[in-house]
GROMACS .gro file of C-alpha atoms in nm:
model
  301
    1UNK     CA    1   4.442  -8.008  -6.608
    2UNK     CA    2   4.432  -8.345  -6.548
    3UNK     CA    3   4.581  -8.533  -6.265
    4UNK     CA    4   4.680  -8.930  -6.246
    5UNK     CA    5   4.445  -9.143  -6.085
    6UNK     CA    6   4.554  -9.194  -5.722
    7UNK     CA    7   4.570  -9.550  -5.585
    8UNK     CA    8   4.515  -9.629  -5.215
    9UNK     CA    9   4.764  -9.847  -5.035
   10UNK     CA   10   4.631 -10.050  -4.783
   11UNK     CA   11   4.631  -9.890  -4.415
   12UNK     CA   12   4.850 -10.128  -4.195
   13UNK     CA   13   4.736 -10.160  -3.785
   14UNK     CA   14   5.037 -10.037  -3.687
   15UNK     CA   15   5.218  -9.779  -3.850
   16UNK     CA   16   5.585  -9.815  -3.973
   17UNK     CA   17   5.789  -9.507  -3.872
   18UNK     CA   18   6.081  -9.629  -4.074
   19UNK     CA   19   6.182  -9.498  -4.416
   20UNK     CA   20   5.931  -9.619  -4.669
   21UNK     CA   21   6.090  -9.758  -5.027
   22UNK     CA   22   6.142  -9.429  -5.228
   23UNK     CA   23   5.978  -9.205  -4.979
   24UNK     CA   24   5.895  -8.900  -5.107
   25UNK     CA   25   5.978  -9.016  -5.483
   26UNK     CA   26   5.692  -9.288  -5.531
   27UNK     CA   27   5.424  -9.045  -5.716
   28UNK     CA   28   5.436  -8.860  -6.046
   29UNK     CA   29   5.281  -8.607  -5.928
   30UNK     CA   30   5.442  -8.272  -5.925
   31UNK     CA   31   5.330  -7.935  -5.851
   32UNK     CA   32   5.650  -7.727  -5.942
   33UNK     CA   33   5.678  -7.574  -6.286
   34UNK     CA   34   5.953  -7.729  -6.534
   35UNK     CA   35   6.016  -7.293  -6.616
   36UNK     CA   36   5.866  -7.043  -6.438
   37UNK     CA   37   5.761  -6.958  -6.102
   38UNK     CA   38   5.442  -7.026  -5.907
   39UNK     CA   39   5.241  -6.692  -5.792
   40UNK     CA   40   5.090  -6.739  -5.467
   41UNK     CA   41   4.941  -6.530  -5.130
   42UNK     CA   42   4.787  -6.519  -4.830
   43UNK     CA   43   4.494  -6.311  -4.924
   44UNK     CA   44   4.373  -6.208  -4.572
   45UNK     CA   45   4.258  -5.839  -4.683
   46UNK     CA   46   3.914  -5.757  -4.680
   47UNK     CA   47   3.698  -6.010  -4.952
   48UNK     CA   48   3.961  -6.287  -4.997
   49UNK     CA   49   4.140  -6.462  -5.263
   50UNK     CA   50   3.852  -6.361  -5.499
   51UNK     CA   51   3.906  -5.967  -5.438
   52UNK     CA   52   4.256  -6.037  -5.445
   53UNK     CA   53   4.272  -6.162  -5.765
   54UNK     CA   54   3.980  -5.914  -5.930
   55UNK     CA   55   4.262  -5.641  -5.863
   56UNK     CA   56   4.561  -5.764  -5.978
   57UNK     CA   57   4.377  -5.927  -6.328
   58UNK     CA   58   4.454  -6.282  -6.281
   59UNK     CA   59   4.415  -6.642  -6.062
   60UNK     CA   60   4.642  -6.715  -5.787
   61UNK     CA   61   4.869  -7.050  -5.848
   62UNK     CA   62   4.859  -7.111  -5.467
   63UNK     CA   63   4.639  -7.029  -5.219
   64UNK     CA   64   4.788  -6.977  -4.877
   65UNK     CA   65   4.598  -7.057  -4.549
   66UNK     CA   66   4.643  -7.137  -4.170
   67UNK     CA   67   4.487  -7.378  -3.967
   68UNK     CA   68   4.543  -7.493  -3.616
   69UNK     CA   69   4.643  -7.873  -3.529
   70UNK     CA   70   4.259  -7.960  -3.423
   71UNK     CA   71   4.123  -7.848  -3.796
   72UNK     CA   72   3.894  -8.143  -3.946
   73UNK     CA   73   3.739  -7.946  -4.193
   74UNK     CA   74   3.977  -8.033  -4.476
   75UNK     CA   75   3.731  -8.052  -4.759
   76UNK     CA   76   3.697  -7.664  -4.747
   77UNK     CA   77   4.017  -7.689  -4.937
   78UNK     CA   78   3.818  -7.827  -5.187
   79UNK     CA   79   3.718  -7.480  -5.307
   80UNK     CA   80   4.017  -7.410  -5.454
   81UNK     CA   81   4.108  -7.730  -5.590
   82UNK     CA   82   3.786  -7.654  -5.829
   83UNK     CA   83   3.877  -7.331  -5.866
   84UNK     CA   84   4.219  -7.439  -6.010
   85UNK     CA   85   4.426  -7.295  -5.754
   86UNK     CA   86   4.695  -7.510  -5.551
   87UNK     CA   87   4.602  -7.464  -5.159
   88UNK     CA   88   4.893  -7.424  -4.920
   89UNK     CA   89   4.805  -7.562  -4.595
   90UNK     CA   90   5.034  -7.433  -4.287
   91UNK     CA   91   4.900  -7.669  -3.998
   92UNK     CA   92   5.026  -7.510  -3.674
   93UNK     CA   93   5.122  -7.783  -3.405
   94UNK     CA   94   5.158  -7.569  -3.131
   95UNK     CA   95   5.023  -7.468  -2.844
   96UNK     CA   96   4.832  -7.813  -2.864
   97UNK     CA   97   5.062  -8.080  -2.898
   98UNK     CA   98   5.472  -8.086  -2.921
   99UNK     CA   99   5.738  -8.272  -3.138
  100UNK     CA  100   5.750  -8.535  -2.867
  101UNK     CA  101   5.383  -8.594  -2.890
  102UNK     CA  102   5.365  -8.668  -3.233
  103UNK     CA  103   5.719  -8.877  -3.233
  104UNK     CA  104   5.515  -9.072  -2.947
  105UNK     CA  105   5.215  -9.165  -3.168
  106UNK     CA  106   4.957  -8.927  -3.003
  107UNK     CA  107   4.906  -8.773  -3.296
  108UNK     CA  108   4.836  -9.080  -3.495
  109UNK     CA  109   4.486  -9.077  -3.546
  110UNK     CA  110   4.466  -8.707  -3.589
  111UNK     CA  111   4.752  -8.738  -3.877
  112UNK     CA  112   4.615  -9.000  -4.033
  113UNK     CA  113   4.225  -8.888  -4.029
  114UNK     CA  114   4.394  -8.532  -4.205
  115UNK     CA  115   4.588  -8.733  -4.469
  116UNK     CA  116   4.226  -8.914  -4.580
  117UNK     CA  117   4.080  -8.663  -4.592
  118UNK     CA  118   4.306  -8.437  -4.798
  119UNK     CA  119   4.337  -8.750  -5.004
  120UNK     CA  120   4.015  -8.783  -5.090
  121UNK     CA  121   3.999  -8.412  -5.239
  122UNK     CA  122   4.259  -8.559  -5.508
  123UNK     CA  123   4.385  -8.249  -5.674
  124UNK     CA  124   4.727  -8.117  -5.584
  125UNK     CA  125   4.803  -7.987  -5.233
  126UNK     CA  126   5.159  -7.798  -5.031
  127UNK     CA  127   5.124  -7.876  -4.643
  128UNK     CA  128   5.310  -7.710  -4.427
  129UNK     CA  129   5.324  -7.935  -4.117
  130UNK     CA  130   5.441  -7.716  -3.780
  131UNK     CA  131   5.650  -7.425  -4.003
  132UNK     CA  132   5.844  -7.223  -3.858
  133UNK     CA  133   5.941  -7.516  -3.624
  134UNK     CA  134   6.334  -7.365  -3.547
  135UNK     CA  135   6.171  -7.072  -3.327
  136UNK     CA  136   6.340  -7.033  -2.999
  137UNK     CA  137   6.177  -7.183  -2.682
  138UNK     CA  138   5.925  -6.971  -2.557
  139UNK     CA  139   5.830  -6.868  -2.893
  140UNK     CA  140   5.424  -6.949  -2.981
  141UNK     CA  141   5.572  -7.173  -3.255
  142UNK     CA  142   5.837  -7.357  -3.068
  143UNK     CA  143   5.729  -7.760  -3.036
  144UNK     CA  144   6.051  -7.918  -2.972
  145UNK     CA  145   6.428  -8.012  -3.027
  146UNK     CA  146   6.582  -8.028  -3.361
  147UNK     CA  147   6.590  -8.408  -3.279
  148UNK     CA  148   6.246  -8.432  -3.173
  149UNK     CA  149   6.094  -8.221  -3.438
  150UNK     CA  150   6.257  -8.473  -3.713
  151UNK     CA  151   6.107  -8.739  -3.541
  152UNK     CA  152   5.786  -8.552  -3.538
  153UNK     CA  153   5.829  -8.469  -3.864
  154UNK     CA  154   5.914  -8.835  -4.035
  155UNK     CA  155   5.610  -8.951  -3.889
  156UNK     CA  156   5.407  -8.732  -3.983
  157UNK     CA  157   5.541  -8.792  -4.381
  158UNK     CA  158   5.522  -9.180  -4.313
  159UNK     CA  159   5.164  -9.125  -4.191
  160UNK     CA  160   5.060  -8.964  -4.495
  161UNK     CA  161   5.249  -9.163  -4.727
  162UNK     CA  162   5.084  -9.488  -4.555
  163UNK     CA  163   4.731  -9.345  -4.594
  164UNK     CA  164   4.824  -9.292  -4.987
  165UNK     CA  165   4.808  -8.888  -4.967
  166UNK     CA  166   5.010  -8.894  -5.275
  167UNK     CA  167   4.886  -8.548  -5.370
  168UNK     CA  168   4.983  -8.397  -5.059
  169UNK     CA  169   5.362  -8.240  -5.137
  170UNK     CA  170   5.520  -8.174  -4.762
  171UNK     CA  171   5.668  -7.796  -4.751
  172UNK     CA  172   5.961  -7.833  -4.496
  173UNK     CA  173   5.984  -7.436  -4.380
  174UNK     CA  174   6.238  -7.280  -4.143
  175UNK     CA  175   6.331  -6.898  -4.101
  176UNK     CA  176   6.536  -6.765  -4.355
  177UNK     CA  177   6.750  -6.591  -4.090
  178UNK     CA  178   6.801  -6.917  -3.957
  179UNK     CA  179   7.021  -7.046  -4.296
  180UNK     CA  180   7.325  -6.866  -4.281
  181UNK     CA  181   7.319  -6.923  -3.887
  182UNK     CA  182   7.352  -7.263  -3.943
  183UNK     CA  183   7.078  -7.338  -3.707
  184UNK     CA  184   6.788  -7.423  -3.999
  185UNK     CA  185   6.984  -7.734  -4.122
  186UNK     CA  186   6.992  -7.873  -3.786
  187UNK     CA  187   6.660  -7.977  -3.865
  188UNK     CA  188   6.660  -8.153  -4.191
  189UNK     CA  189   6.479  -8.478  -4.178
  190UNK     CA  190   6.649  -8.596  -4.518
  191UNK     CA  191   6.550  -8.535  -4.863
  192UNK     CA  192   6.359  -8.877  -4.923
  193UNK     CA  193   6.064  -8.676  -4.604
  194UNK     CA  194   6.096  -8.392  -4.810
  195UNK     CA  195   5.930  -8.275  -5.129
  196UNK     CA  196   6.035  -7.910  -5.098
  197UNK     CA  197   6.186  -7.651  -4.903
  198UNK     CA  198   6.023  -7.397  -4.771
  199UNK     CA  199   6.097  -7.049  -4.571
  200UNK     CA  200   5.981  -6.732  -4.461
  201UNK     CA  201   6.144  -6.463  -4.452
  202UNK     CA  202   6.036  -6.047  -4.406
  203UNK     CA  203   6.135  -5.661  -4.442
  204UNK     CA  204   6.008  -5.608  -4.103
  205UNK     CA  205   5.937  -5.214  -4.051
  206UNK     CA  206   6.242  -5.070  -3.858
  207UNK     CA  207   6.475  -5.310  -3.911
  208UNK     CA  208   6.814  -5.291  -4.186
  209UNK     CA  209   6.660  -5.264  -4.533
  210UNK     CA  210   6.687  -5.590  -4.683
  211UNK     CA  211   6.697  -5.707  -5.085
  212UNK     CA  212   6.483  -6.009  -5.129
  213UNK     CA  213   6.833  -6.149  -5.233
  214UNK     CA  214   6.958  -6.050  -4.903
  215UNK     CA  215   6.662  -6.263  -4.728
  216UNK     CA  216   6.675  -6.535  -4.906
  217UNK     CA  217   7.047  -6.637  -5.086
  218UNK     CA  218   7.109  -6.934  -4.828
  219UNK     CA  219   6.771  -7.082  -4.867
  220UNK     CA  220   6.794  -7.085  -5.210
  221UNK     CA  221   7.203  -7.228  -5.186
  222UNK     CA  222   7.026  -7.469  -4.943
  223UNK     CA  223   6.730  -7.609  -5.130
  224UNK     CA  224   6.971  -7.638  -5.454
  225UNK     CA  225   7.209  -7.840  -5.290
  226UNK     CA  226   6.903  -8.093  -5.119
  227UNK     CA  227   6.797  -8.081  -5.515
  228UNK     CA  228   6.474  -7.999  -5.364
  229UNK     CA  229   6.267  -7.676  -5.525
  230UNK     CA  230   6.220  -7.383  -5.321
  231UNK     CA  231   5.894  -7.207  -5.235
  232UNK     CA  232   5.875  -6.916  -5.032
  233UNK     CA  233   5.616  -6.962  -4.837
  234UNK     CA  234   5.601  -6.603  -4.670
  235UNK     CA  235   5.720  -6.286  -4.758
  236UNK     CA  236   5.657  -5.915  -4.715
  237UNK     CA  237   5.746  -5.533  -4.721
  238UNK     CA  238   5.584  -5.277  -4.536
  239UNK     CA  239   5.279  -5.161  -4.750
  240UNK     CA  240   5.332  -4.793  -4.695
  241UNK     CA  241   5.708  -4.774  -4.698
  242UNK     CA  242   5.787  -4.586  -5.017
  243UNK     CA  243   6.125  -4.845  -5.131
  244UNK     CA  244   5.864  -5.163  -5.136
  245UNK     CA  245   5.752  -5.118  -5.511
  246UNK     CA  246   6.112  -5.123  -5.599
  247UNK     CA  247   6.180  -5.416  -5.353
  248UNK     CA  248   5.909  -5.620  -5.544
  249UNK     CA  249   6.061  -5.514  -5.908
  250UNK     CA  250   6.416  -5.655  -5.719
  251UNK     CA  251   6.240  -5.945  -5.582
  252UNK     CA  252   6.078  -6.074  -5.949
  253UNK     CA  253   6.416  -6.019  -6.117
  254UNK     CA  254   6.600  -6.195  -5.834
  255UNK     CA  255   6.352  -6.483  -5.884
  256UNK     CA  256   6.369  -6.489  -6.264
  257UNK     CA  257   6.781  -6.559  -6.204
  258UNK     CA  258   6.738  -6.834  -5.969
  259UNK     CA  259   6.509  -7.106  -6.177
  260UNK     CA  260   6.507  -7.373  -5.857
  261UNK     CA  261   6.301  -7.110  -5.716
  262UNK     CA  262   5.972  -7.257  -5.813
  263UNK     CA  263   5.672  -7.067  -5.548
  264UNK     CA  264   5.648  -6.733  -5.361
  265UNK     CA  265   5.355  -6.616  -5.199
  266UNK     CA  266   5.313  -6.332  -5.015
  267UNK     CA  267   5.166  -6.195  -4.696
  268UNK     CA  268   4.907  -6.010  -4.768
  269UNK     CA  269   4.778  -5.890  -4.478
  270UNK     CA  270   4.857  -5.747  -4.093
  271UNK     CA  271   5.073  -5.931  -3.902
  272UNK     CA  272   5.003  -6.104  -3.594
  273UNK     CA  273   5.264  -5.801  -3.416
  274UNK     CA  274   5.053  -5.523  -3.667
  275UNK     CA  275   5.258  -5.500  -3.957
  276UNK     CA  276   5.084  -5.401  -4.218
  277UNK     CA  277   5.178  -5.594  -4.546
  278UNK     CA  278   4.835  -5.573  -4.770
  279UNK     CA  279   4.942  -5.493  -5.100
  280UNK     CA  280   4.572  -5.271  -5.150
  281UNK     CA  281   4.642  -5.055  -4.866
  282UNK     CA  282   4.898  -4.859  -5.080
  283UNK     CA  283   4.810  -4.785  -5.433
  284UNK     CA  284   5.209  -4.785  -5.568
  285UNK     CA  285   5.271  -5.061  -5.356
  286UNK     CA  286   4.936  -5.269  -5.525
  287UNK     CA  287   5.104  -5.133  -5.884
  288UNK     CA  288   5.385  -5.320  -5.839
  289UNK     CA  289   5.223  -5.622  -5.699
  290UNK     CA  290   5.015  -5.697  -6.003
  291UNK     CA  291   5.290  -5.578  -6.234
  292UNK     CA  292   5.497  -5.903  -6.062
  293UNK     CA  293   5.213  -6.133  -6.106
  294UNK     CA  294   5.167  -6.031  -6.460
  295UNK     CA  295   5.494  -6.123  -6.524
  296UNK     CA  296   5.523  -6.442  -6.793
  297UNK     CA  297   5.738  -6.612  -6.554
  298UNK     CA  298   5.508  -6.637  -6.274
  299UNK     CA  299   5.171  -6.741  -6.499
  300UNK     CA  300   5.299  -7.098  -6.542
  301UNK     CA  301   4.977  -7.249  -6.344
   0.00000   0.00000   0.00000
């Protein structure tokens, strides 16, 4: 595949937090599919995205990692740019800084060092700066207001567009629970910081049963109405419980009915509470997994 040349705009000494002309609309670069679906995970089971992909027949589209706000080993990510996958980078901010730090300019020289260098890689990247940012206070993700977060967040977008990170996409990602509360669109920072929305959203083991409809129908309404695409960026069943091959059958078709639904990827592995969501650990549940990805809707990449 070949991607346009990017062009660097010159760095100014000060940065301008203000809108920038046709923020988030400048590049042609785009990552999601005209038809179709982009199949991604979080491979975090024993041997990686490799192993991952040996037992379900086929290459990832994305690529899903985590890495905390003091990461400055961003050409790792290279890896999968040459192995023609799309890396999804969730950048925690917290515990180390907060949504006031970053609005303050902290931040700056971290930001900006992390958009060169993800520049330089030049193939086509999803960050996923401080997700989950709607947690309540006292929650490890929590960093701020809904005000101070879309400070935090414009910033951030301005920094990277400054530096000419062209080919970084910025994945905007509340809860799902949080859209039909109302509480997720209290932090929108507006659709020209935004290239798509994002959310996570999980069957969590003895909770109500939920479709993947169920989970994720106001995102989707959401995202569709910001004419933004959608990616869910986390999702999950319980490995072992004997409805999840079924809920991934309901989860392709759901997806195959809702074409602004361009990315999933999925959790595939324990959860930081011990949920266990690897796909390999259950042999119907695996079945399923690589029947989705087989699907011609979801091998667009």
């Amino acid at each position: 595949m070949t991607f346009p040349k990017l062009v660097l705009t010159a760095l100014a000494v000060t940065l301008c937090i203000a809108a920038p002309a046709g923020a988030g609309t400048t590049s042609s670069i785009t990552i999601a599919p005209t038809n179709g679906s982009l199949f991604g995970a979080f491979p975090n089971d024993s041997g990686g995205v490799t192993t991952l992909e040996g037992k379900i027949g086929r290459k990832l589209a994305i690529d899903h990692r985590y890495v905390p706000w003091n990461f400055t080993t961003w050409s790792a990510f290279g890896t999968d740019i040459r192995a023609g996958r799309i890396p999804m980078i969730s950048w925690s901010a917290a515990p180390l800084t907060t949504a006031s730090g970053i609005a303050g300019g902290s931040q700056d020289t971290r930001i900006r060092n992390a958009a060169l260098a993800l520049r330089k890689l030049g193939g086509r990247i999803l960050l996923r700066p401080f997700y989950e940012f709607d947690q309540p206070h006292g929650h490890p993700r929590y960093i701020g207001t809904p005000t101070q977060v879309i400070a935090a967040w414009r910033r951030t977008f301005t920094i990277f567009k400054n530096a000419g990170a062209t080919n970084v996409r910025f994945v905007w990602c509340p809860m799902a629970f949080d859209f039909p509360r109302g509480v997720a669109q209290h932090f929108w920072p507006g659709a020209a910081y935004v290239n798509w929305v994002g959310t996570d959203g999980y069957n969590f083991p003895g909770q109500s049963w939920r479709s993947f409809g169920e989970i994720f129908g106001a995102a989707f309404t959401f995202a569709v109405n910001q004419r933004k695409p959608l990616i869910i960026a986390e999702t999950a069943s319980p490995a072992r419980d004997p409805r999840t091959p079924a809920w991934m059958v309901g989860a392709a078709a759901w997806i195959q009915t809702h074409p602004d639904l361009k990315a999933v990827s999925y959790f595939d592995s324990v959860s930081p509470k011990g949920y266990d969501f690897r796909v390999t650990s259950n042999a119907n549940t695996l079945s399923a997994y690589r029947s989705w990805s087989q699907r011609t809707y979801f091998k667009v990449w």
